[in-house]
C-alpha positions as MATLAB code, in Angstrom:
seq = 'MLEQFGVSELVSQMKAKKLSPVEVTDYFLKRIEDHNDKINALVTLNENVREEAKKAEERLIKEENVGDFHGIPIAIKDLTLTKGIRTTFGSPAFQHYIPDRDAVIVERLKRAGAIVIGKTNTPEFGHIGTTDNLLFGATKNPWDVSKTSGGSSGGSAAAVGAGLVPIAEGNDGGGSIRIPASFCGVYGFKPTYGAIPNTNSTANAFGSTAPFANHGVLSHSPLDAALFLENTQGPSTRDPFSLPAYNKEVSQKLKGNLKGVRIAYTENFGLYEVDKEVAHIVESTLSKWEELGCTVEKIDMDFGMNLEEFITFFTSMWYSSAAAGSGPLLNENPEWVSDSYKAMIEEGTKLNAVQYKNLDPIRTSIWNKMQDFFGSYDLILSPTLAVPAFDYRLLGPDKINGKKISSVSDWLLTHLYNTTGFPAASLPIGFSASGLPIGLQIAGNRFQDELVLRASYAYDEKYSERKRFPF';
ca = [
     -84.245   37.464  -12.143;
     -81.098   38.111  -10.112;
     -80.989   34.483   -8.976;
     -79.700   33.774  -12.484;
     -76.447   35.617  -11.779;
     -73.325   34.324  -10.071;
     -71.333   36.215   -7.468;
     -68.827   37.721   -9.910;
     -71.626   38.831  -12.248;
     -73.553   40.521   -9.447;
     -70.446   42.293   -8.142;
     -69.592   43.488  -11.662;
     -73.108   44.860  -12.063;
     -72.826   46.671   -8.727;
     -69.394   48.104   -9.515;
     -70.798   49.392  -12.814;
     -73.676   50.912  -10.809;
     -76.235   48.976  -12.837;
     -77.351   47.401   -9.559;
     -76.937   48.497   -5.964;
     -76.256   46.367   -2.869;
     -79.624   47.478   -1.488;
     -81.427   46.346   -4.642;
     -79.645   42.993   -4.570;
     -80.348   42.469   -0.877;
     -83.998   43.469   -1.225;
     -84.398   41.128   -4.175;
     -83.166   38.111   -2.249;
     -85.113   39.087    0.868;
     -88.228   39.014   -1.330;
     -87.227   35.601   -2.692;
     -86.891   34.374    0.886;
     -90.254   35.869    1.839;
     -91.960   34.245   -1.153;
     -90.390   30.791   -1.080;
     -88.634   29.943    2.184;
     -91.806   28.622    3.810;
     -91.926   25.883    1.155;
     -88.533   24.433    2.042;
     -87.490   25.829    5.466;
     -83.941   26.620    4.342;
     -83.248   29.775    6.358;
     -84.102   29.762   10.053;
     -82.811   33.159   11.222;
     -82.523   36.423    9.287;
     -80.055   39.197   10.017;
     -82.150   42.100   11.315;
     -79.484   44.580   10.196;
     -79.006   43.281    6.673;
     -80.555   46.298    4.885;
     -78.511   48.704    6.982;
     -75.364   46.787    6.059;
     -76.397   46.851    2.396;
     -76.776   50.646    2.580;
     -73.253   50.952    3.969;
     -71.994   48.782    1.113;
     -73.813   51.057   -1.323;
     -72.191   54.149    0.191;
     -68.755   52.646   -0.376;
     -69.571   52.127   -4.046;
     -70.860   55.681   -4.389;
     -67.588   56.945   -2.901;
     -65.766   54.677   -5.369;
     -63.763   53.008   -2.628;
     -61.889   49.790   -3.385;
     -64.169   46.849   -2.709;
     -63.708   43.096   -2.396;
     -64.780   40.129   -4.496;
     -68.001   39.716   -2.498;
     -68.928   43.364   -2.082;
     -72.671   43.685   -1.550;
     -73.319   39.947   -1.929;
     -75.912   38.539    0.499;
     -74.530   35.247    1.789;
     -76.187   32.631    3.986;
     -74.175   31.042    6.793;
     -74.861   27.565    8.150;
     -76.277   27.532   11.673;
     -73.222   25.640   12.950;
     -70.932   28.603   12.216;
     -70.547   31.502   14.642;
     -71.981   34.842   13.513;
     -71.521   37.881   15.716;
     -74.843   39.356   16.787;
     -76.886   36.798   14.831;
     -78.478   33.818   16.549;
     -76.513   30.590   16.147;
     -78.347   27.519   17.444;
     -76.323   24.549   16.113;
     -79.773   23.088   15.377;
     -80.300   22.391   19.086;
     -82.890   23.644   21.595;
     -79.985   24.015   24.030;
     -78.779   26.997   21.994;
     -82.065   28.419   20.723;
     -81.299   31.849   22.249;
     -77.525   31.884   21.785;
     -76.121   35.009   20.108;
     -72.329   34.839   19.635;
     -70.150   37.826   20.498;
     -67.733   37.109   17.658;
     -67.602   35.685   14.168;
     -65.886   32.515   13.071;
     -62.734   33.368   11.101;
     -64.416   32.327    7.859;
     -67.221   34.824    8.481;
     -64.721   37.564    9.358;
     -62.969   36.959    6.041;
     -66.168   36.893    4.008;
     -67.203   40.202    5.555;
     -63.757   41.639    4.821;
     -64.339   40.679    1.174;
     -67.603   42.642    1.271;
     -70.168   39.892    1.857;
     -73.310   40.673    3.841;
     -74.687   37.912    6.065;
     -78.376   37.676    5.174;
     -79.189   34.868    7.601;
     -78.525   31.398    8.984;
     -79.426   28.102    7.329;
     -80.938   25.007    8.871;
     -78.905   21.994    9.991;
     -79.500   18.816   11.995;
     -78.297   19.319   15.557;
     -74.532   19.676   15.554;
     -74.494   18.467   11.935;
     -74.713   14.840   12.957;
     -76.521   13.223    9.992;
     -76.865   13.379    6.204;
     -80.377   14.827    6.251;
     -81.594   18.122    7.720;
     -84.161   18.027   10.508;
     -84.093   19.063   14.150;
     -86.284   19.568   17.200;
     -86.012   23.352   16.966;
     -86.939   24.201   13.369;
     -88.072   20.973   11.723;
     -87.041   19.588    8.342;
     -85.544   21.343    5.345;
     -87.097   20.101    2.118;
     -85.736   19.687   -1.371;
     -86.573   22.626   -3.665;
     -87.005   20.250   -6.624;
     -89.590   18.141   -4.774;
     -90.737   19.291   -1.343;
     -91.678   15.744   -0.371;
     -87.959   14.846   -0.531;
     -85.000   15.643    1.706;
     -82.497   18.384    0.993;
     -79.749   16.189    2.392;
     -77.466   17.363    5.157;
     -75.983   18.512    7.201;
     -75.634   21.711    5.135;
     -79.143   21.089    3.822;
     -80.407   24.582    4.538;
     -77.497   26.128    2.651;
     -77.884   23.840   -0.368;
     -81.656   24.283   -0.517;
     -81.321   28.067   -0.236;
     -78.877   28.197   -3.152;
     -80.804   25.611   -5.162;
     -84.034   27.574   -4.790;
     -82.374   30.879   -5.661;
     -83.006   32.363   -2.212;
     -79.339   33.388   -1.965;
     -76.554   33.475   -4.558;
     -74.081   31.569   -2.360;
     -73.910   29.925    1.071;
     -71.319   28.645    3.518;
     -71.368   25.076    4.765;
     -69.125   22.583    6.489;
     -68.345   18.965    5.776;
     -67.268   16.242    8.191;
     -68.718   13.226    6.407;
     -70.142   14.691    3.223;
     -72.206   17.505    4.693;
     -71.546   19.865    1.772;
     -71.475   17.311   -1.029;
     -74.569   15.359    0.080;
     -77.044   18.274   -0.090;
     -75.265   19.718   -3.127;
     -76.019   16.489   -4.979;
     -79.637   16.342   -3.817;
     -80.370   20.040   -4.465;
     -78.582   20.381   -7.802;
     -75.879   22.879   -6.803;
     -72.095   22.888   -6.739;
     -70.595   21.911   -3.399;
     -66.881   22.165   -2.664;
     -64.902   20.906    0.335;
     -61.264   22.046    0.181;
     -58.211   20.288    1.548;
     -58.447   20.021    5.317;
     -56.834   23.096    6.865;
     -57.123   25.328    3.795;
     -59.890   27.300    5.530;
     -59.493   27.665    9.309;
     -61.909   25.921   11.653;
     -62.509   28.150   14.641;
     -65.796   27.137   16.259;
     -64.150   24.756   18.746;
     -61.769   27.217   20.376;
     -62.113   25.394   23.704;
     -60.741   22.273   22.013;
     -58.832   23.494   18.980;
     -56.660   20.379   18.759;
     -59.757   18.179   18.832;
     -60.834   19.576   15.477;
     -58.583   17.133   13.580;
     -60.988   14.264   14.148;
     -62.794   13.500   12.027;
     -61.647   16.053    9.440;
     -64.603   18.423    9.383;
     -63.963   21.641    7.505;
     -65.673   24.661    5.988;
     -66.634   24.927    2.346;
     -69.197   26.398    0.006;
     -72.495   25.792   -1.802;
     -72.744   27.806   -5.014;
     -74.109   27.929   -8.534;
     -70.703   27.503  -10.147;
     -67.109   26.395   -9.599;
     -66.044   29.995  -10.311;
     -67.979   31.262   -7.298;
     -66.513   28.438   -5.199;
     -63.007   29.447   -6.298;
     -63.675   33.054   -5.276;
     -64.944   31.796   -1.927;
     -61.772   29.772   -1.357;
     -59.510   32.665   -2.386;
     -61.118   34.950    0.157;
     -61.361   32.561    3.111;
     -58.141   30.508    2.915;
     -54.964   30.973    4.903;
     -53.610   30.455    8.409;
     -55.223   31.635   11.621;
     -53.813   31.614   15.137;
     -57.230   30.336   16.232;
     -56.734   27.047   14.334;
     -53.472   25.132   14.919;
     -54.077   23.029   11.801;
     -54.766   25.862    9.365;
     -52.495   25.967    6.315;
     -50.702   28.754    4.446;
     -52.696   30.215    1.555;
     -51.647   28.088   -1.416;
     -54.646   28.657   -3.717;
     -53.730   32.193   -4.724;
     -55.682   33.656   -7.655;
     -57.240   30.262   -8.293;
     -60.291   31.921   -9.877;
     -57.981   33.302  -12.578;
     -56.603   29.848  -13.391;
     -59.811   27.939  -14.059;
     -59.748   28.266  -17.849;
     -56.664   26.116  -18.344;
     -57.323   23.056  -20.507;
     -57.516   19.529  -19.122;
     -55.375   17.860  -21.774;
     -53.498   14.961  -20.223;
     -55.362   14.978  -16.916;
     -55.622   11.358  -15.775;
     -59.040   10.412  -14.432;
     -59.989    7.237  -12.601;
     -63.672    6.359  -12.382;
     -65.106    4.117   -9.692;
     -68.792    3.394   -9.403;
     -68.637    2.307   -5.776;
     -65.073    2.347   -4.299;
     -65.386   -1.428   -4.037;
     -67.723   -0.862   -1.092;
     -71.163    0.535   -1.921;
     -74.328   -0.583   -3.681;
     -75.309    2.190   -6.129;
     -78.747    2.714   -7.638;
     -78.643    1.645  -11.289;
     -80.148    4.876  -12.612;
     -77.649    6.975  -10.659;
     -74.745    4.841  -11.892;
     -75.930    5.182  -15.499;
     -76.271    8.972  -15.306;
     -72.843    9.378  -13.726;
     -71.127    6.968  -16.102;
     -72.635    8.791  -19.081;
     -70.348   11.745  -18.292;
     -67.138    9.793  -18.915;
     -67.081   10.378  -22.672;
     -67.487   14.094  -22.015;
     -64.375   14.113  -19.865;
     -62.528   12.499  -22.754;
     -63.840   15.257  -25.029;
     -62.304   17.738  -22.591;
     -58.889   16.134  -23.154;
     -58.705   13.815  -20.159;
     -57.780   10.166  -20.183;
     -60.418    8.138  -18.348;
     -60.026    4.661  -16.904;
     -62.534    2.621  -14.942;
     -60.856    1.108  -11.914;
     -61.599   -1.392   -9.182;
     -60.737   -0.309   -5.653;
     -59.983   -2.522   -2.675;
     -59.414   -1.112    0.801;
     -59.080   -4.513    2.442;
     -62.435   -4.191    4.188;
     -66.118   -4.470    3.398;
     -68.653   -1.669    3.744;
     -69.756   -2.671    7.227;
     -66.151   -2.616    8.452;
     -65.459    0.753    6.843;
     -68.629    2.355    8.215;
     -67.883    0.961   11.684;
     -64.434    2.564   11.514;
     -65.722    5.927   10.294;
     -68.705    6.182   12.608;
     -66.533    5.197   15.570;
     -64.541    8.389   14.979;
     -67.690   10.448   14.660;
     -69.671    8.903   17.476;
     -66.858    9.205   20.010;
     -66.518   12.895   19.127;
     -70.261   13.323   19.600;
     -70.110   11.599   22.974;
     -67.238   13.801   24.135;
     -68.921   16.991   22.983;
     -72.570   16.337   23.785;
     -72.602   13.639   26.458;
     -73.234   16.220   29.203;
     -76.150   17.681   27.234;
     -77.771   14.252   26.959;
     -77.295   13.620   30.671;
     -78.627   16.982   31.821;
     -81.348   17.720   29.242;
     -82.277   14.551   27.335;
     -85.463   16.200   26.051;
     -83.280   18.524   23.958;
     -81.611   15.650   22.097;
     -83.125   13.919   19.059;
     -83.365   10.140   18.913;
     -80.762    9.884   16.146;
     -78.241   12.052   17.995;
     -78.929   10.245   21.258;
     -78.142    6.911   19.575;
     -74.899    8.362   18.218;
     -73.812    9.649   21.641;
     -74.649    6.363   23.340;
     -72.638    4.394   20.785;
     -69.734    6.793   21.189;
     -69.546    6.259   24.938;
     -68.832    2.556   24.371;
     -65.439    3.307   22.812;
     -62.491    3.560   25.210;
     -59.302    5.557   24.606;
     -57.257    2.598   23.379;
     -59.980    1.543   20.945;
     -60.171    5.103   19.667;
     -56.419    5.297   19.041;
     -56.564    1.941   17.296;
     -58.600    3.656   14.592;
     -55.488    5.579   13.529;
     -53.754    2.650   11.769;
     -56.958    2.014    9.795;
     -57.045    5.642    8.769;
     -53.383    5.460    7.764;
     -54.074    2.351    5.689;
     -56.853    4.176    3.820;
     -54.574    7.180    3.287;
     -51.825    4.957    1.870;
     -54.225    3.162   -0.446;
     -55.548    6.485   -1.759;
     -51.974    7.664   -2.335;
     -51.388    4.537   -4.400;
     -54.327    5.517   -6.611;
     -53.185    9.120   -6.898;
     -49.774    7.881   -7.971;
     -51.428    6.803  -11.223;
     -54.303    9.283  -11.538;
     -54.879   13.001  -11.003;
     -58.594   12.880  -10.199;
     -61.041   10.248   -9.004;
     -64.656   10.447  -10.182;
     -67.616    8.642   -8.634;
     -71.272    9.174   -7.845;
     -71.587   11.572   -4.925;
     -74.431    9.504   -3.505;
     -75.838    6.061   -4.203;
     -79.432    7.301   -4.574;
     -81.488   10.339   -5.579;
     -83.223   12.293   -2.810;
     -85.754   10.340   -0.720;
     -88.649   11.162    1.634;
     -87.646   14.001    3.967;
     -89.006   12.099    6.977;
     -86.448    9.309    6.555;
     -82.770    9.087    7.488;
     -82.138    7.183    4.267;
     -83.337    4.307    2.100;
     -83.370    0.786    3.523;
     -82.768   -0.892    0.158;
     -80.828   -0.155   -3.025;
     -81.433   -2.308   -6.102;
     -83.450   -4.607   -3.838;
     -80.529   -5.145   -1.448;
     -80.958   -4.237    2.214;
     -78.645   -1.506    3.525;
     -78.164    0.613    6.642;
     -80.370    3.635    6.041;
     -78.135    6.010    8.017;
     -74.856    5.576    6.174;
     -74.676    3.087    3.322;
     -75.787    5.522    0.590;
     -73.043    8.107    1.277;
     -69.995    7.800   -1.008;
     -68.415   10.823    0.651;
     -66.689    9.560    3.808;
     -63.347    8.594    2.266;
     -62.463   12.205    1.544;
     -63.104   13.231    5.146;
     -61.017   10.317    6.362;
     -58.107   11.589    4.250;
     -58.822   15.331    4.211;
     -58.601   15.485    0.402;
     -60.407   18.185   -1.620;
     -63.683   16.979   -3.118;
     -66.675   18.465   -4.894;
     -70.141   17.491   -6.027;
     -70.982   18.780   -9.500;
     -74.605   18.676  -10.749;
     -74.721   16.636  -13.965;
     -78.399   15.962  -14.625;
     -81.689   14.689  -13.287;
     -83.294   11.344  -12.596;
     -86.382   10.253  -14.509;
     -88.451   11.636  -11.635;
     -86.803   15.059  -11.911;
     -84.361   14.857   -8.997;
     -80.793   16.196   -9.301;
     -77.824   13.838   -9.520;
     -74.284   14.803   -8.534;
     -70.856   13.671   -9.719;
     -68.117   13.561   -7.075;
     -64.715   14.890   -8.166;
     -61.737   14.472   -5.851;
     -58.023   15.191   -5.992;
     -55.011   14.523   -3.830;
     -54.113   16.762   -0.899;
     -53.472   20.374   -2.003;
     -54.962   19.737   -5.457;
     -57.893   22.085   -4.840;
     -57.120   24.078   -7.971;
     -57.293   20.985  -10.176;
     -60.637   19.910   -8.678;
     -62.034   23.397   -9.292;
     -60.505   23.659  -12.769;
     -61.932   20.311  -13.844;
     -65.318   21.226  -12.382;
     -65.243   24.554  -14.217;
     -64.348   22.987  -17.570;
     -67.200   20.496  -17.366;
     -69.659   23.045  -16.019;
     -68.895   25.585  -18.752;
     -69.313   23.109  -21.600;
     -72.008   20.700  -20.485;
     -74.064   21.903  -17.540;
     -77.630   23.022  -17.963;
     -77.948   26.709  -17.228;
     -80.269   28.852  -15.161;
     -82.703   26.204  -13.990;
     -84.554   26.907  -10.772;
     -87.495   24.980   -9.316;
     -89.519   28.127   -8.574;
];
């Protein structure tokens, strides 16, 4: 039952020679063989994974110094470049594309000893909060295969949630780590923008600032996420916005107490309609945070706009980026573009340069308002999502609590932390009456990654249910 172990536990077992990298790799390959067909989480396997595991085993036999991820099979989202392993971006246009180099994050994971076991499913170019595409089809929720895994890192979250891999990489430009983490019952962490270099868009490196999409992790625990951050952070000449490594030894600092940490709780940011059951489950955690030594205050938030205005602002950033990046693909090969991505591109083309730049003052206003809140509080808690997982064939619900909403966007309470680039996580806190996971969103101010991870760890250690897997 190796799926029960976290990364640090597996590495410790391998260093003690109680397990070998080959045994660990073979175990998870068998899990994939037995269960992946049910959920469609992994779409490409690394043909050389056993050979790489043997090399990792030889290093242990020789008692060489090894990294924090030595011998760990890791899944990489199919938006992230992997040398010699097919990377499709979820699009038929790239169904045969094999990169000749790794993204920096993959280079660093390999340097730490990780072994890429395969690539995980994503909607084309990560454009929506569910996971489906014309190339591989839908990824389903391991807790109920009639439901969505969420997206766009849905394959990564489902793979971790089903115990097919111990950890997976993802990226998050509108909630794409936190959304599927919430739906699949795993821990999802998006660090401060720039903490981990973004290096896929080398042809347009400066374009990567909008709209704050960055790498992160899907894992079973905040400890594993901290190890991931430690080993992937730091500047790169391939990303002009990458930051110095400021989260040094964060995995060693997680056990500090939370006494005096000031928490603000918002059910809806003053914007969203939230399912009553979800709100109740999330709010029931507040007394537990007080038990951990935090002060907790429910707050009202006002960004000077309604939900429709905020979503129009946020999607304008996203849609214009989609139009710039994929407009030629739509023009030349429209049959390779899904209806939802086509609609996004077409909307994006309607925005001119002046209109696009006029989004900046709105973004600044949101940043300033969030700084006002963080002047009084250390962390902000909220539901990650307004609803539990829904039918995998849908883009989202059309009603919440009987009120009509936009099915594409109005259930995602994640966008604010992409707008600002703040660190944010989704922590699994329980299940709905129908057995679907519910996530709590935890966010801190810029550079407060350690606090987000430390708070997540404290709650997870004391209150989280352990070792539950759907199959």
